[in-house]
PDB file of C-alpha atoms in Angstrom:
ATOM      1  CA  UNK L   1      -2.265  -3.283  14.564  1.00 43.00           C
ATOM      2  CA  UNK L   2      -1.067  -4.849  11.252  1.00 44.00           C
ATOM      3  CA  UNK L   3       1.418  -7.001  11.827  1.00 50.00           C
ATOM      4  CA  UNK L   4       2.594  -7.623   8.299  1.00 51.00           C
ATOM      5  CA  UNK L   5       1.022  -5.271   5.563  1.00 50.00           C
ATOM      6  CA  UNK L   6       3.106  -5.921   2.014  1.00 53.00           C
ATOM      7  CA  UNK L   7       5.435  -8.388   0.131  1.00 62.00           C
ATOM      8  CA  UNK L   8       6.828  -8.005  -2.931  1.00 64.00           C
ATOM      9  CA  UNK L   9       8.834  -9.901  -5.302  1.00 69.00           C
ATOM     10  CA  UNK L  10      11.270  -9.902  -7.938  1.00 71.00           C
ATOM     11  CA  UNK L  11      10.682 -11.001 -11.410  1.00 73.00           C
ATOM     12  CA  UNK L  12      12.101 -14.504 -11.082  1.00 74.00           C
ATOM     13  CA  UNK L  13       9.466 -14.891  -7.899  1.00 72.00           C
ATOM     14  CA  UNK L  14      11.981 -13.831  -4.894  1.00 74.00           C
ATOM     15  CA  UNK L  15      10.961 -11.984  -2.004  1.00 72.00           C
ATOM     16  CA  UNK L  16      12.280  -8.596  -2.498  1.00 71.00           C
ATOM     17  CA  UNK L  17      10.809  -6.718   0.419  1.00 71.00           C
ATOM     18  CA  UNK L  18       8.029  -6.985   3.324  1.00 69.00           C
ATOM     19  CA  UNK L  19       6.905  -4.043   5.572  1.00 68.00           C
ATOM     20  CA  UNK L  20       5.388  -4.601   8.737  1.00 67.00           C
ATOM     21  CA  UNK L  21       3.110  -2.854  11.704  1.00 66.00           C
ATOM     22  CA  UNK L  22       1.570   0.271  11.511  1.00 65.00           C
ATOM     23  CA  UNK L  23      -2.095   1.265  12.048  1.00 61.00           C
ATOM     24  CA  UNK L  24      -4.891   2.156   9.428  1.00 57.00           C
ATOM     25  CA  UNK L  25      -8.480   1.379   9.263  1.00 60.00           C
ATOM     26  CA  UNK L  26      -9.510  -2.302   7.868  1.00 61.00           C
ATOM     27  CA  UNK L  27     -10.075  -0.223   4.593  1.00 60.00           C
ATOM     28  CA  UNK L  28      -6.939   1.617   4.080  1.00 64.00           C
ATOM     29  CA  UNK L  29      -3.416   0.772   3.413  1.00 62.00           C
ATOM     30  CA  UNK L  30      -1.119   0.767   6.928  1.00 61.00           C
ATOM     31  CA  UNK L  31       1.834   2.889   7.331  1.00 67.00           C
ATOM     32  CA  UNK L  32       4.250   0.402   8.441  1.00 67.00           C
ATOM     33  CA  UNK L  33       6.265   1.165  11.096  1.00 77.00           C
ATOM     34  CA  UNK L  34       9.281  -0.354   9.363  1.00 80.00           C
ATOM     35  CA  UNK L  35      10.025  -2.295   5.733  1.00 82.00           C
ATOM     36  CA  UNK L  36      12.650  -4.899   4.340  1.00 86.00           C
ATOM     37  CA  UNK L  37      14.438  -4.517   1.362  1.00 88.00           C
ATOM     38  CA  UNK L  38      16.344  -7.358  -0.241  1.00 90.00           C
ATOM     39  CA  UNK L  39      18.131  -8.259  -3.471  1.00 92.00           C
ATOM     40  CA  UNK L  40      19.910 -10.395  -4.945  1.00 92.00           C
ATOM     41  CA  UNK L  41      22.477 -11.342  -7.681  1.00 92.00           C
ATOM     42  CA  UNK L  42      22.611 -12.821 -10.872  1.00 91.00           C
ATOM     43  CA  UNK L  43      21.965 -16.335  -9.901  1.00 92.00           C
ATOM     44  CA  UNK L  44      19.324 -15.581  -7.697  1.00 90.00           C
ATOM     45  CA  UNK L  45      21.175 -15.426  -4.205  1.00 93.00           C
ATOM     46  CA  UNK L  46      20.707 -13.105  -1.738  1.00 93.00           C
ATOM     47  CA  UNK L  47      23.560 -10.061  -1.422  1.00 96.00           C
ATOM     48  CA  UNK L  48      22.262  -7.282   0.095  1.00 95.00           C
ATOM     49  CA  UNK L  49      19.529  -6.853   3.085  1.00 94.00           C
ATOM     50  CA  UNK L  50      18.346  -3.840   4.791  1.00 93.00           C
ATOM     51  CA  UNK L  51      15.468  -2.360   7.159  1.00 90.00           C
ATOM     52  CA  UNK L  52      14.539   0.872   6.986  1.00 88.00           C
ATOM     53  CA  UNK L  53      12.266   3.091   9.501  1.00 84.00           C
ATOM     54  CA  UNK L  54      11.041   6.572   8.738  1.00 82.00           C
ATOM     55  CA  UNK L  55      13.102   6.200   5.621  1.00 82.00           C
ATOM     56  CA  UNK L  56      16.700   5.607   7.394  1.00 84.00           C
ATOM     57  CA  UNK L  57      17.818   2.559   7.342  1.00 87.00           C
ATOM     58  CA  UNK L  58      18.708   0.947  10.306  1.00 88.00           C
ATOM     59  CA  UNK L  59      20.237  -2.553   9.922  1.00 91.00           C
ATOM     60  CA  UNK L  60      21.848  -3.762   6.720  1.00 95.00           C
ATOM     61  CA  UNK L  61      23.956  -7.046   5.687  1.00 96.00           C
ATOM     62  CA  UNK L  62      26.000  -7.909   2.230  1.00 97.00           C
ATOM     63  CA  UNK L  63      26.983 -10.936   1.617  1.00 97.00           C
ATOM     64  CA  UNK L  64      30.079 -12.252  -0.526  1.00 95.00           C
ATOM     65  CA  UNK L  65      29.927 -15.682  -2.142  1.00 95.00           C
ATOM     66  CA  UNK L  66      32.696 -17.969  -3.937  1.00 92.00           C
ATOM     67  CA  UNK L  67      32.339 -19.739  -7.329  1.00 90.00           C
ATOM     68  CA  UNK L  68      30.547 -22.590  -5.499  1.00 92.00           C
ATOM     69  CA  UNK L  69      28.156 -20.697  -3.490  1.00 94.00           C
ATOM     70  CA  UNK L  70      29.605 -20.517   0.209  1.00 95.00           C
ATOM     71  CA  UNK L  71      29.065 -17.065   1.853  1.00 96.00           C
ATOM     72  CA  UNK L  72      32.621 -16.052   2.398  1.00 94.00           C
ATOM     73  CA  UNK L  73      32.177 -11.931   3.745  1.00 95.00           C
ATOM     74  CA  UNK L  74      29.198 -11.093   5.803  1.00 95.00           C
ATOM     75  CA  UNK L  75      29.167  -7.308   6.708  1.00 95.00           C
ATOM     76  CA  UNK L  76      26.266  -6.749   8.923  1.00 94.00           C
ATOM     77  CA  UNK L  77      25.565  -2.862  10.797  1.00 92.00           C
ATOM     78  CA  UNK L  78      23.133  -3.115  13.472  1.00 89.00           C
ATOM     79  CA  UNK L  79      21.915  -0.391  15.593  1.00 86.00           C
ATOM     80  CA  UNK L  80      23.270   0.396  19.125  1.00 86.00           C
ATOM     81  CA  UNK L  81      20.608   1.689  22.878  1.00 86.00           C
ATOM     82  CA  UNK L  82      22.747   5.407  22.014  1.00 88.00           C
ATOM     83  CA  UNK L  83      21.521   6.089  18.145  1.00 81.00           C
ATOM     84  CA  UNK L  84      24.791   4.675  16.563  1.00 84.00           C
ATOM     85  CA  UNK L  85      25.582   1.597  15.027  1.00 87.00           C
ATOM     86  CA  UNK L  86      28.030  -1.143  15.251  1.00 90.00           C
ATOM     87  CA  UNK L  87      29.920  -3.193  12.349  1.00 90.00           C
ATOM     88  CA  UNK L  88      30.397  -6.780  12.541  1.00 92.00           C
ATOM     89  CA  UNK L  89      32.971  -7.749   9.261  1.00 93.00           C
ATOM     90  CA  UNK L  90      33.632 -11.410   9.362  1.00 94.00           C
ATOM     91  CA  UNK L  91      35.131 -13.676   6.823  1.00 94.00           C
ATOM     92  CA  UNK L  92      34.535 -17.761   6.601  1.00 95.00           C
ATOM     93  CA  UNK L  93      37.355 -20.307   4.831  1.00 94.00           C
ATOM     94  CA  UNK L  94      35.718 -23.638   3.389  1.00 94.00           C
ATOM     95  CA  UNK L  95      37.809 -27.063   2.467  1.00 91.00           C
ATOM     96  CA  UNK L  96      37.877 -28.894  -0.675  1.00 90.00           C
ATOM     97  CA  UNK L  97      34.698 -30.502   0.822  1.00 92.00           C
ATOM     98  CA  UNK L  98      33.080 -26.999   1.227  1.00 92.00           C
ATOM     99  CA  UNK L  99      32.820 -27.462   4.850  1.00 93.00           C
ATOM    100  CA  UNK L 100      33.304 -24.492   7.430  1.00 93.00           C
ATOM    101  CA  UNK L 101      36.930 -25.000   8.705  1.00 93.00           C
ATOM    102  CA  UNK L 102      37.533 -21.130   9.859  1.00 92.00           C
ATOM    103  CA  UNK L 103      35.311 -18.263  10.723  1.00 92.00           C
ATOM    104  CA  UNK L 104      36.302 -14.733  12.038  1.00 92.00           C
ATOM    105  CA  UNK L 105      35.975 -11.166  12.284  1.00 90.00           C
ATOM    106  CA  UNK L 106      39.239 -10.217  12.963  1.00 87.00           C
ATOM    107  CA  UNK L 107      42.279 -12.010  12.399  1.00 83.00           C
ATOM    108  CA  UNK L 108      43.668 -13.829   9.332  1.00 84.00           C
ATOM    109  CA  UNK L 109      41.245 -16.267   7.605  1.00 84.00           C
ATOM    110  CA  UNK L 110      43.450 -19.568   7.617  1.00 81.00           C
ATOM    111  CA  UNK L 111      42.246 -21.976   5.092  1.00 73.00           C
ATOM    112  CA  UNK L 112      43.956 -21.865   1.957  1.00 69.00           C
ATOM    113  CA  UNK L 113      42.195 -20.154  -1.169  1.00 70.00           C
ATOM    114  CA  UNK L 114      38.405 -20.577  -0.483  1.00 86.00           C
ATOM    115  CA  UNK L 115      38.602 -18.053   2.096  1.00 89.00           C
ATOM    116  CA  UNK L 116      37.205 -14.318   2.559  1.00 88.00           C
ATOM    117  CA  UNK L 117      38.770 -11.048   2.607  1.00 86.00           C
ATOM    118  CA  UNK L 118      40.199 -10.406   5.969  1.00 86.00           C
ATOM    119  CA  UNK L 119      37.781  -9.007   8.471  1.00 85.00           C
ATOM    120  CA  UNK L 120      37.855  -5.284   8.245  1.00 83.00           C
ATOM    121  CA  UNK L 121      36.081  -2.245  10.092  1.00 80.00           C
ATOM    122  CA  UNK L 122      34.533  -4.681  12.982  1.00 80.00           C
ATOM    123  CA  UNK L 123      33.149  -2.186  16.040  1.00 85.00           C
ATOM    124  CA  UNK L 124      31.627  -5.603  17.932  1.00 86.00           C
ATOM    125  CA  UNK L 125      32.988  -8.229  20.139  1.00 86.00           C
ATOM    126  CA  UNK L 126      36.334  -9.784  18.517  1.00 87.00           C
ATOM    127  CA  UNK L 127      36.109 -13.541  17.269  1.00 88.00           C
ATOM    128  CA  UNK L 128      38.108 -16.327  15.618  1.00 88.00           C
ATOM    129  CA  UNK L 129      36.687 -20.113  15.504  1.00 90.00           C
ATOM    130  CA  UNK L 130      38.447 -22.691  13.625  1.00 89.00           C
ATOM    131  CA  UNK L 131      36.445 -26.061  12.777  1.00 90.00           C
ATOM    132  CA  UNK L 132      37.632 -29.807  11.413  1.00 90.00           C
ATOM    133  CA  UNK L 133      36.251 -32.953  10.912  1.00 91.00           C
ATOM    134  CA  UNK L 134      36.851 -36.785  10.895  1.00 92.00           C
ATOM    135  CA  UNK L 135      36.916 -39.189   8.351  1.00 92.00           C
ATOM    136  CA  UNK L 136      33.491 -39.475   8.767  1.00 93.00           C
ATOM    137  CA  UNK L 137      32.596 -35.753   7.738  1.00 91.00           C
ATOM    138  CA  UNK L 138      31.604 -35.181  11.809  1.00 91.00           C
ATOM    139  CA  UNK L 139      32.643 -31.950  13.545  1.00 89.00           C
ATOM    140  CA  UNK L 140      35.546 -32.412  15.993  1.00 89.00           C
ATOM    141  CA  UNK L 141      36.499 -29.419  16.753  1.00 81.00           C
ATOM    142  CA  UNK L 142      34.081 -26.223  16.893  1.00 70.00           C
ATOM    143  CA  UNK L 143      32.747 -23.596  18.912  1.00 68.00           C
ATOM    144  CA  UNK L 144      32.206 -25.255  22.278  1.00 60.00           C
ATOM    145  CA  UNK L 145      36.157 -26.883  21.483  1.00 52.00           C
ATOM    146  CA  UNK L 146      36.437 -30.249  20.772  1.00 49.00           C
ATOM    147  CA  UNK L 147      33.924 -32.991  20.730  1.00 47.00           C
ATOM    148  CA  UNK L 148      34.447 -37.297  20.465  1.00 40.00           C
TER     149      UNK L 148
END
């Protein structure tokens, strides 16, 4: 089996797609089983990503980015066990420091105007997480709630 069979790249040197397994003799070119696509925008970051098997794509995530460069949408669809596929729409706020203060898919991002859309179309497991810091720049407050 051929683990990894094809990579390649956009003109400013970016990975732009891989494919991977499949079977073929040593001398032939696999069929892989499935492939990568990626792409990005004018500055070279990365906006869409998608996998694709038998030519339907499967899994797929856009990203959204601010005027400094913090993602601030991530709409990701995964596949479900039943042939369907879930949404997961979630939206991240930044501080004047650019660090993460909010992060959600559903809900009202709270973090004044470096902040996401609001979450929309999520089909997942409902979140909300707010972060903050010290004077120090150290996480306080965060997933697993506050920390000293």
């Amino acid at each position: 089996m051929i683990l990894y069979s094809h990579h390649p790249s956009t003109n400013a040197g970016q990975l732009s797609g891989m494919a991977f397994g499949g079977t073929a003799l040593p001398t032939k070119v696999p069929t892989p089983t499935f492939s990568t696509r990626l792409s990005y925008d004018g500055i070279q970051r990365p906006v869409t990503s998608t996998a694709t098997r038998s030519g339907t794509t499967f899994w797929s995530q856009t990203r959204t980015y601010n005027n400094v460069g913090n993602v601030i949408n991530l709409n990701t669809t995964v596949p479900t066990t039943t042939n369907g596929t879930k949404t997961d729409s979630q939206s991240f706020c930044y501080d004047d420091l650019n660090r993460l203060v909010w992060s959600g898919n559903t809900g009202t991002p709270t973090g004044d105007n470096h902040c996401g859309l609001a979450p929309n179309g999520t089909t997942v497991g409902a979140y909300q997480q707010s972060y903050s810091y010290d004077a120090l720049n150290r996480l306080t407050n965060g997933p697993s709630g506050s920390e000293t």
